[in-house]
Amino acid sequence: MISSLYNPIVKHLVKLRQNHDYREEQDSILICGATLIDELSKTFTPKLVLTKKEVTEEILQKISGLKTFSDAVAEFSLPKPKQIEKQKWILVFDAVSDPGNMGTLLRTALAFGWEAAYFLDHTVDPFNDKVIRSSRGALFYLPFSHGTLDDLKKFSHHHNLPILVADTRGKPLLKSQPKKGALLVVSNEAHGPCKKLSHLGETISIPMTNNVESLNVGVAGSILLYHLKHAHER
């Protein structure tokens, strides 16, 4: 049994959790939780799995970064970006900074049949441990890519897909009903979409009563993901 917090394997797994560049260098990602590990293992082979049989509870907590964790941790190969070509329903992240919101949206996008994710600059690392935890490993199954606003504009024109930008000042959702696909952009929680992005497409919003504050990006984005993809099917 590994009992030292300074064991090379322990230090390696902690660094996978904490360091983006190290994940890229090692081509690996840390996954925490037996349920998620078991689910991913049905499709992907883990490089390493540690449970309470192999390490102490203190070490599991150190590796996971969670104070009350006593489950299992595993190392998997890092999912790779893919060229997005035939996908029509694409969720775009614009400077989203909260990993919990990103994870919620990735999990929701996968559940509602969206086909890819696209990450613009200044967006939180999609393999941040909090994103992985809240998304339940969605990027193992959902194709994804990184790019610029210019790349997004070219893709939109080439594939004739509308860019719909979530914005509290946008047109009411009920007036936006794409049937063949869309690029839905969700933006920074505090600042919203930049002007350049708003000019690339149509801004849309969720109708709400006047006495309710705006929804956070995780909730609002989830509503948009469902409505845009499935409202026209009813």
PDB file of C-alpha atoms in Angstrom:
ATOM      1  CA  MET A   1       0.000   0.000   0.000  1.00  0.00           C
ATOM      2  CA  ILE A   2       1.213   3.520  -0.828  1.00  0.00           C
ATOM      3  CA  SER A   3       1.214   5.592   2.351  1.00  0.00           C
ATOM      4  CA  SER A   4       3.543   8.500   1.570  1.00  0.00           C
ATOM      5  CA  LEU A   5       2.198  11.778   0.201  1.00  0.00           C
ATOM      6  CA  TYR A   6       5.560  12.191  -1.529  1.00  0.00           C
ATOM      7  CA  ASN A   7       5.375   8.973  -3.502  1.00  0.00           C
ATOM      8  CA  PRO A   8       6.160   9.682  -7.213  1.00  0.00           C
ATOM      9  CA  ILE A   9       2.803   8.253  -8.331  1.00  0.00           C
ATOM     10  CA  VAL A  10       0.942  10.481  -5.884  1.00  0.00           C
ATOM     11  CA  LYS A  11       2.884  13.556  -6.993  1.00  0.00           C
ATOM     12  CA  HIS A  12       2.244  12.665 -10.641  1.00  0.00           C
ATOM     13  CA  LEU A  13      -1.523  12.358 -10.152  1.00  0.00           C
ATOM     14  CA  VAL A  14      -1.735  15.576  -8.139  1.00  0.00           C
ATOM     15  CA  LYS A  15       0.132  17.402 -10.900  1.00  0.00           C
ATOM     16  CA  LEU A  16      -2.272  15.988 -13.501  1.00  0.00           C
ATOM     17  CA  ARG A  17      -5.127  17.542 -11.557  1.00  0.00           C
ATOM     18  CA  GLN A  18      -3.455  20.892 -11.061  1.00  0.00           C
ATOM     19  CA  ASN A  19      -1.423  21.598 -14.185  1.00  0.00           C
ATOM     20  CA  HIS A  20      -2.761  22.063 -17.730  1.00  0.00           C
ATOM     21  CA  ASP A  21       0.669  21.892 -19.394  1.00  0.00           C
ATOM     22  CA  TYR A  22       1.560  18.726 -17.505  1.00  0.00           C
ATOM     23  CA  ARG A  23      -1.667  17.060 -18.687  1.00  0.00           C
ATOM     24  CA  GLU A  24      -0.719  17.909 -22.264  1.00  0.00           C
ATOM     25  CA  GLU A  25       2.854  16.724 -21.768  1.00  0.00           C
ATOM     26  CA  GLN A  26       1.789  13.417 -20.220  1.00  0.00           C
ATOM     27  CA  ASP A  27      -1.230  12.993 -22.526  1.00  0.00           C
ATOM     28  CA  SER A  28      -3.200  12.059 -19.411  1.00  0.00           C
ATOM     29  CA  ILE A  29      -6.058  13.237 -17.233  1.00  0.00           C
ATOM     30  CA  LEU A  30      -7.074  12.470 -13.659  1.00  0.00           C
ATOM     31  CA  ILE A  31     -10.576  11.102 -13.041  1.00  0.00           C
ATOM     32  CA  CYS A  32     -12.002  10.922  -9.512  1.00  0.00           C
ATOM     33  CA  GLY A  33     -14.892   8.761  -8.336  1.00  0.00           C
ATOM     34  CA  ALA A  34     -15.574   5.049  -8.762  1.00  0.00           C
ATOM     35  CA  THR A  35     -18.893   5.550 -10.561  1.00  0.00           C
ATOM     36  CA  LEU A  36     -17.408   7.787 -13.262  1.00  0.00           C
ATOM     37  CA  ILE A  37     -14.305   5.592 -13.550  1.00  0.00           C
ATOM     38  CA  ASP A  38     -16.476   2.503 -14.048  1.00  0.00           C
ATOM     39  CA  GLU A  39     -18.597   4.286 -16.658  1.00  0.00           C
ATOM     40  CA  LEU A  40     -15.598   5.528 -18.646  1.00  0.00           C
ATOM     41  CA  SER A  41     -13.877   2.146 -18.384  1.00  0.00           C
ATOM     42  CA  LYS A  42     -16.668   0.579 -20.453  1.00  0.00           C
ATOM     43  CA  THR A  43     -15.265   2.468 -23.456  1.00  0.00           C
ATOM     44  CA  PHE A  44     -11.795   3.678 -22.491  1.00  0.00           C
ATOM     45  CA  THR A  45      -8.989   1.741 -20.810  1.00  0.00           C
ATOM     46  CA  PRO A  46      -7.506   3.481 -17.754  1.00  0.00           C
ATOM     47  CA  LYS A  47      -3.734   3.696 -17.432  1.00  0.00           C
ATOM     48  CA  LEU A  48      -3.922   3.423 -13.652  1.00  0.00           C
ATOM     49  CA  VAL A  49      -6.596   2.969 -10.973  1.00  0.00           C
ATOM     50  CA  LEU A  50      -6.059   3.490  -7.237  1.00  0.00           C
ATOM     51  CA  THR A  51      -8.567   2.619  -4.512  1.00  0.00           C
ATOM     52  CA  LYS A  52      -8.444   2.277  -0.731  1.00  0.00           C
ATOM     53  CA  LYS A  53      -6.821  -1.104  -1.311  1.00  0.00           C
ATOM     54  CA  GLU A  54      -3.738   0.526  -2.819  1.00  0.00           C
ATOM     55  CA  VAL A  55      -3.487   3.894  -1.027  1.00  0.00           C
ATOM     56  CA  THR A  56      -4.576   5.516   2.215  1.00  0.00           C
ATOM     57  CA  GLU A  57      -7.636   7.743   2.512  1.00  0.00           C
ATOM     58  CA  GLU A  58      -5.338  10.699   3.145  1.00  0.00           C
ATOM     59  CA  ILE A  59      -3.633  10.108  -0.190  1.00  0.00           C
ATOM     60  CA  LEU A  60      -6.949   9.814  -2.040  1.00  0.00           C
ATOM     61  CA  GLN A  61      -7.924  13.178  -0.584  1.00  0.00           C
ATOM     62  CA  LYS A  62      -4.576  14.669  -1.591  1.00  0.00           C
ATOM     63  CA  ILE A  63      -4.867  13.389  -5.156  1.00  0.00           C
ATOM     64  CA  SER A  64      -8.505  14.415  -5.607  1.00  0.00           C
ATOM     65  CA  GLY A  65      -8.206  17.774  -3.846  1.00  0.00           C
ATOM     66  CA  LEU A  66     -11.374  16.940  -1.878  1.00  0.00           C
ATOM     67  CA  LYS A  67     -11.409  16.997   1.914  1.00  0.00           C
ATOM     68  CA  THR A  68     -13.854  14.123   2.404  1.00  0.00           C
ATOM     69  CA  PHE A  69     -12.952  11.933  -0.578  1.00  0.00           C
ATOM     70  CA  SER A  70     -12.368   8.204   0.045  1.00  0.00           C
ATOM     71  CA  ASP A  71     -13.407   6.623  -3.244  1.00  0.00           C
ATOM     72  CA  ALA A  72     -11.115   5.888  -6.218  1.00  0.00           C
ATOM     73  CA  VAL A  73      -8.936   7.798  -8.670  1.00  0.00           C
ATOM     74  CA  ALA A  74      -7.730   6.869 -12.137  1.00  0.00           C
ATOM     75  CA  GLU A  75      -5.488   8.105 -14.914  1.00  0.00           C
ATOM     76  CA  PHE A  76      -6.918   8.057 -18.459  1.00  0.00           C
ATOM     77  CA  SER A  77      -5.564   9.215 -21.797  1.00  0.00           C
ATOM     78  CA  LEU A  78      -6.419  12.851 -22.448  1.00  0.00           C
ATOM     79  CA  PRO A  79      -9.254  13.231 -24.996  1.00  0.00           C
ATOM     80  CA  LYS A  80      -8.026  14.864 -28.205  1.00  0.00           C
ATOM     81  CA  PRO A  81      -9.583  17.758 -30.148  1.00  0.00           C
ATOM     82  CA  LYS A  82     -11.288  16.716 -33.378  1.00  0.00           C
ATOM     83  CA  GLN A  83     -11.902  18.536 -36.627  1.00  0.00           C
ATOM     84  CA  ILE A  84     -15.515  19.686 -36.559  1.00  0.00           C
ATOM     85  CA  GLU A  85     -16.943  19.201 -40.045  1.00  0.00           C
ATOM     86  CA  LYS A  86     -20.318  17.459 -40.283  1.00  0.00           C
ATOM     87  CA  GLN A  87     -21.677  18.462 -36.883  1.00  0.00           C
ATOM     88  CA  LYS A  88     -24.607  20.885 -37.046  1.00  0.00           C
ATOM     89  CA  TRP A  89     -25.468  21.552 -33.395  1.00  0.00           C
ATOM     90  CA  ILE A  90     -22.433  23.092 -31.717  1.00  0.00           C
ATOM     91  CA  LEU A  91     -22.079  24.698 -28.288  1.00  0.00           C
ATOM     92  CA  VAL A  92     -19.546  27.541 -28.264  1.00  0.00           C
ATOM     93  CA  PHE A  93     -17.850  28.786 -25.088  1.00  0.00           C
ATOM     94  CA  ASP A  94     -16.787  32.443 -25.090  1.00  0.00           C
ATOM     95  CA  ALA A  95     -14.560  33.335 -22.109  1.00  0.00           C
ATOM     96  CA  VAL A  96     -16.663  31.248 -19.712  1.00  0.00           C
ATOM     97  CA  SER A  97     -14.691  31.314 -16.467  1.00  0.00           C
ATOM     98  CA  ASP A  98     -16.678  29.179 -14.029  1.00  0.00           C
ATOM     99  CA  PRO A  99     -15.735  25.478 -14.309  1.00  0.00           C
ATOM    100  CA  GLY A 100     -18.986  24.341 -12.695  1.00  0.00           C
ATOM    101  CA  ASN A 101     -21.048  26.180 -15.315  1.00  0.00           C
ATOM    102  CA  MET A 102     -18.927  24.792 -18.136  1.00  0.00           C
ATOM    103  CA  GLY A 103     -19.279  21.260 -16.807  1.00  0.00           C
ATOM    104  CA  THR A 104     -23.043  21.600 -16.439  1.00  0.00           C
ATOM    105  CA  LEU A 105     -23.362  22.842 -20.013  1.00  0.00           C
ATOM    106  CA  LEU A 106     -21.166  20.113 -21.478  1.00  0.00           C
ATOM    107  CA  ARG A 107     -23.146  17.413 -19.698  1.00  0.00           C
ATOM    108  CA  THR A 108     -26.434  19.002 -20.772  1.00  0.00           C
ATOM    109  CA  ALA A 109     -25.283  19.380 -24.381  1.00  0.00           C
ATOM    110  CA  LEU A 110     -24.404  15.698 -24.542  1.00  0.00           C
ATOM    111  CA  ALA A 111     -27.715  14.703 -22.949  1.00  0.00           C
ATOM    112  CA  PHE A 112     -29.775  16.813 -25.376  1.00  0.00           C
ATOM    113  CA  GLY A 113     -28.058  15.581 -28.519  1.00  0.00           C
ATOM    114  CA  TRP A 114     -25.774  18.491 -29.342  1.00  0.00           C
ATOM    115  CA  GLU A 115     -22.948  17.256 -31.505  1.00  0.00           C
ATOM    116  CA  ALA A 116     -19.809  19.199 -30.578  1.00  0.00           C
ATOM    117  CA  ALA A 117     -18.246  21.829 -28.330  1.00  0.00           C
ATOM    118  CA  TYR A 118     -16.071  24.724 -29.467  1.00  0.00           C
ATOM    119  CA  PHE A 119     -13.821  26.706 -27.147  1.00  0.00           C
ATOM    120  CA  LEU A 120     -12.853  30.310 -27.883  1.00  0.00           C
ATOM    121  CA  ASP A 121      -9.909  32.099 -26.248  1.00  0.00           C
ATOM    122  CA  HIS A 122      -9.888  33.009 -22.551  1.00  0.00           C
ATOM    123  CA  THR A 123     -12.241  30.176 -21.618  1.00  0.00           C
ATOM    124  CA  VAL A 124     -11.543  28.002 -18.585  1.00  0.00           C
ATOM    125  CA  ASP A 125      -9.596  24.810 -19.311  1.00  0.00           C
ATOM    126  CA  PRO A 126     -12.223  22.172 -20.210  1.00  0.00           C
ATOM    127  CA  PHE A 127     -10.091  19.556 -18.444  1.00  0.00           C
ATOM    128  CA  ASN A 128     -10.009  21.446 -15.168  1.00  0.00           C
ATOM    129  CA  ASP A 129     -10.864  18.917 -12.448  1.00  0.00           C
ATOM    130  CA  LYS A 130     -14.051  20.791 -11.511  1.00  0.00           C
ATOM    131  CA  VAL A 131     -15.203  20.765 -15.147  1.00  0.00           C
ATOM    132  CA  ILE A 132     -14.575  17.032 -15.385  1.00  0.00           C
ATOM    133  CA  ARG A 133     -16.457  16.413 -12.157  1.00  0.00           C
ATOM    134  CA  SER A 134     -19.533  18.480 -13.059  1.00  0.00           C
ATOM    135  CA  SER A 135     -19.601  17.328 -16.698  1.00  0.00           C
ATOM    136  CA  ARG A 136     -19.250  13.660 -15.734  1.00  0.00           C
ATOM    137  CA  GLY A 137     -16.527  13.298 -18.364  1.00  0.00           C
ATOM    138  CA  ALA A 138     -18.671  14.576 -21.250  1.00  0.00           C
ATOM    139  CA  LEU A 139     -15.662  15.449 -23.424  1.00  0.00           C
ATOM    140  CA  PHE A 140     -14.720  11.790 -23.631  1.00  0.00           C
ATOM    141  CA  TYR A 141     -17.802  11.422 -25.850  1.00  0.00           C
ATOM    142  CA  LEU A 142     -18.503  14.897 -27.255  1.00  0.00           C
ATOM    143  CA  PRO A 143     -16.238  16.027 -30.133  1.00  0.00           C
ATOM    144  CA  PHE A 144     -14.560  19.361 -29.410  1.00  0.00           C
ATOM    145  CA  SER A 145     -12.224  21.897 -30.931  1.00  0.00           C
ATOM    146  CA  HIS A 146     -10.521  25.215 -30.134  1.00  0.00           C
ATOM    147  CA  GLY A 147     -10.414  28.307 -32.311  1.00  0.00           C
ATOM    148  CA  THR A 148     -10.809  32.050 -32.801  1.00  0.00           C
ATOM    149  CA  LEU A 149     -13.765  34.283 -33.622  1.00  0.00           C
ATOM    150  CA  ASP A 150     -12.568  34.417 -37.226  1.00  0.00           C
ATOM    151  CA  ASP A 151     -12.512  30.615 -37.371  1.00  0.00           C
ATOM    152  CA  LEU A 152     -16.046  30.553 -35.983  1.00  0.00           C
ATOM    153  CA  LYS A 153     -17.235  33.063 -38.570  1.00  0.00           C
ATOM    154  CA  LYS A 154     -15.709  31.066 -41.434  1.00  0.00           C
ATOM    155  CA  PHE A 155     -17.229  27.836 -40.145  1.00  0.00           C
ATOM    156  CA  SER A 156     -20.646  29.478 -39.869  1.00  0.00           C
ATOM    157  CA  HIS A 157     -20.515  30.783 -43.437  1.00  0.00           C
ATOM    158  CA  HIS A 158     -19.101  27.581 -44.920  1.00  0.00           C
ATOM    159  CA  HIS A 159     -21.754  25.365 -43.326  1.00  0.00           C
ATOM    160  CA  ASN A 160     -24.589  27.905 -43.463  1.00  0.00           C
ATOM    161  CA  LEU A 161     -25.192  27.655 -39.724  1.00  0.00           C
ATOM    162  CA  PRO A 162     -26.557  30.616 -37.748  1.00  0.00           C
ATOM    163  CA  ILE A 163     -24.573  32.003 -34.824  1.00  0.00           C
ATOM    164  CA  LEU A 164     -26.915  32.530 -31.879  1.00  0.00           C
ATOM    165  CA  VAL A 165     -25.402  34.504 -29.011  1.00  0.00           C
ATOM    166  CA  ALA A 166     -26.999  34.183 -25.581  1.00  0.00           C
ATOM    167  CA  ASP A 167     -27.497  37.712 -24.225  1.00  0.00           C
ATOM    168  CA  THR A 168     -30.006  39.115 -21.731  1.00  0.00           C
ATOM    169  CA  ARG A 169     -30.586  41.990 -24.185  1.00  0.00           C
ATOM    170  CA  GLY A 170     -31.271  39.673 -27.131  1.00  0.00           C
ATOM    171  CA  LYS A 171     -34.458  38.749 -28.964  1.00  0.00           C
ATOM    172  CA  PRO A 172     -36.900  36.487 -27.091  1.00  0.00           C
ATOM    173  CA  LEU A 173     -36.098  32.821 -27.548  1.00  0.00           C
ATOM    174  CA  LEU A 174     -39.473  31.925 -29.059  1.00  0.00           C
ATOM    175  CA  LYS A 175     -38.607  33.898 -32.184  1.00  0.00           C
ATOM    176  CA  SER A 176     -35.457  31.872 -32.852  1.00  0.00           C
ATOM    177  CA  GLN A 177     -36.196  28.394 -34.193  1.00  0.00           C
ATOM    178  CA  PRO A 178     -33.330  26.960 -36.259  1.00  0.00           C
ATOM    179  CA  LYS A 179     -34.194  23.517 -37.589  1.00  0.00           C
ATOM    180  CA  LYS A 180     -31.023  22.372 -39.317  1.00  0.00           C
ATOM    181  CA  GLY A 181     -28.396  23.345 -36.772  1.00  0.00           C
ATOM    182  CA  ALA A 182     -26.885  26.275 -34.930  1.00  0.00           C
ATOM    183  CA  LEU A 183     -23.797  27.593 -33.209  1.00  0.00           C
ATOM    184  CA  LEU A 184     -24.996  28.561 -29.727  1.00  0.00           C
ATOM    185  CA  VAL A 185     -22.579  30.908 -27.961  1.00  0.00           C
ATOM    186  CA  VAL A 186     -22.556  31.196 -24.165  1.00  0.00           C
ATOM    187  CA  SER A 187     -20.328  33.899 -22.722  1.00  0.00           C
ATOM    188  CA  ASN A 188     -18.548  35.144 -19.632  1.00  0.00           C
ATOM    189  CA  GLU A 189     -20.805  35.114 -16.582  1.00  0.00           C
ATOM    190  CA  ALA A 190     -19.964  38.654 -15.467  1.00  0.00           C
ATOM    191  CA  HIS A 191     -19.415  40.538 -18.720  1.00  0.00           C
ATOM    192  CA  GLY A 192     -21.555  38.780 -21.315  1.00  0.00           C
ATOM    193  CA  PRO A 193     -20.603  38.585 -25.004  1.00  0.00           C
ATOM    194  CA  CYS A 194     -18.137  41.050 -26.483  1.00  0.00           C
ATOM    195  CA  LYS A 195     -19.398  43.493 -29.132  1.00  0.00           C
ATOM    196  CA  LYS A 196     -17.487  41.782 -31.926  1.00  0.00           C
ATOM    197  CA  LEU A 197     -19.155  38.479 -31.111  1.00  0.00           C
ATOM    198  CA  SER A 198     -22.623  40.027 -30.887  1.00  0.00           C
ATOM    199  CA  HIS A 199     -22.144  41.459 -34.382  1.00  0.00           C
ATOM    200  CA  LEU A 200     -21.352  38.024 -35.824  1.00  0.00           C
ATOM    201  CA  GLY A 201     -24.822  36.636 -35.239  1.00  0.00           C
ATOM    202  CA  GLU A 202     -28.228  37.058 -33.666  1.00  0.00           C
ATOM    203  CA  THR A 203     -28.497  37.678 -29.928  1.00  0.00           C
ATOM    204  CA  ILE A 204     -31.174  35.670 -28.126  1.00  0.00           C
ATOM    205  CA  SER A 205     -32.579  35.703 -24.608  1.00  0.00           C
ATOM    206  CA  ILE A 206     -34.950  33.749 -22.381  1.00  0.00           C
ATOM    207  CA  PRO A 207     -38.238  35.574 -21.643  1.00  0.00           C
ATOM    208  CA  MET A 208     -38.673  36.041 -17.879  1.00  0.00           C
ATOM    209  CA  THR A 209     -40.873  38.004 -15.510  1.00  0.00           C
ATOM    210  CA  ASN A 210     -39.516  41.410 -14.579  1.00  0.00           C
ATOM    211  CA  ASN A 211     -38.995  40.647 -10.890  1.00  0.00           C
ATOM    212  CA  VAL A 212     -36.514  37.795 -11.506  1.00  0.00           C
ATOM    213  CA  GLU A 213     -32.774  38.351 -11.769  1.00  0.00           C
ATOM    214  CA  SER A 214     -30.950  36.967 -14.779  1.00  0.00           C
ATOM    215  CA  LEU A 215     -30.177  33.241 -14.673  1.00  0.00           C
ATOM    216  CA  ASN A 216     -26.599  32.051 -14.391  1.00  0.00           C
ATOM    217  CA  VAL A 217     -24.980  30.807 -17.583  1.00  0.00           C
ATOM    218  CA  GLY A 218     -25.316  27.139 -16.594  1.00  0.00           C
ATOM    219  CA  VAL A 219     -29.091  27.348 -16.130  1.00  0.00           C
ATOM    220  CA  ALA A 220     -29.757  29.733 -19.025  1.00  0.00           C
ATOM    221  CA  GLY A 221     -27.527  27.783 -21.387  1.00  0.00           C
ATOM    222  CA  SER A 222     -29.229  24.505 -20.493  1.00  0.00           C
ATOM    223  CA  ILE A 223     -32.645  25.978 -21.308  1.00  0.00           C
ATOM    224  CA  LEU A 224     -31.351  27.244 -24.642  1.00  0.00           C
ATOM    225  CA  LEU A 225     -29.739  23.908 -25.461  1.00  0.00           C
ATOM    226  CA  TYR A 226     -33.019  22.088 -25.007  1.00  0.00           C
ATOM    227  CA  HIS A 227     -35.260  24.631 -26.694  1.00  0.00           C
ATOM    228  CA  LEU A 228     -33.149  25.202 -29.790  1.00  0.00           C
ATOM    229  CA  LYS A 229     -32.598  21.502 -30.427  1.00  0.00           C
ATOM    230  CA  HIS A 230     -36.012  20.091 -29.577  1.00  0.00           C
ATOM    231  CA  ALA A 231     -38.721  22.782 -29.649  1.00  0.00           C
ATOM    232  CA  HIS A 232     -39.298  22.373 -33.393  1.00  0.00           C
ATOM    233  CA  GLU A 233     -39.796  18.604 -32.956  1.00  0.00           C
ATOM    234  CA  ARG A 234     -43.006  19.037 -30.988  1.00  0.00           C
TER     235      ARG A 234
END
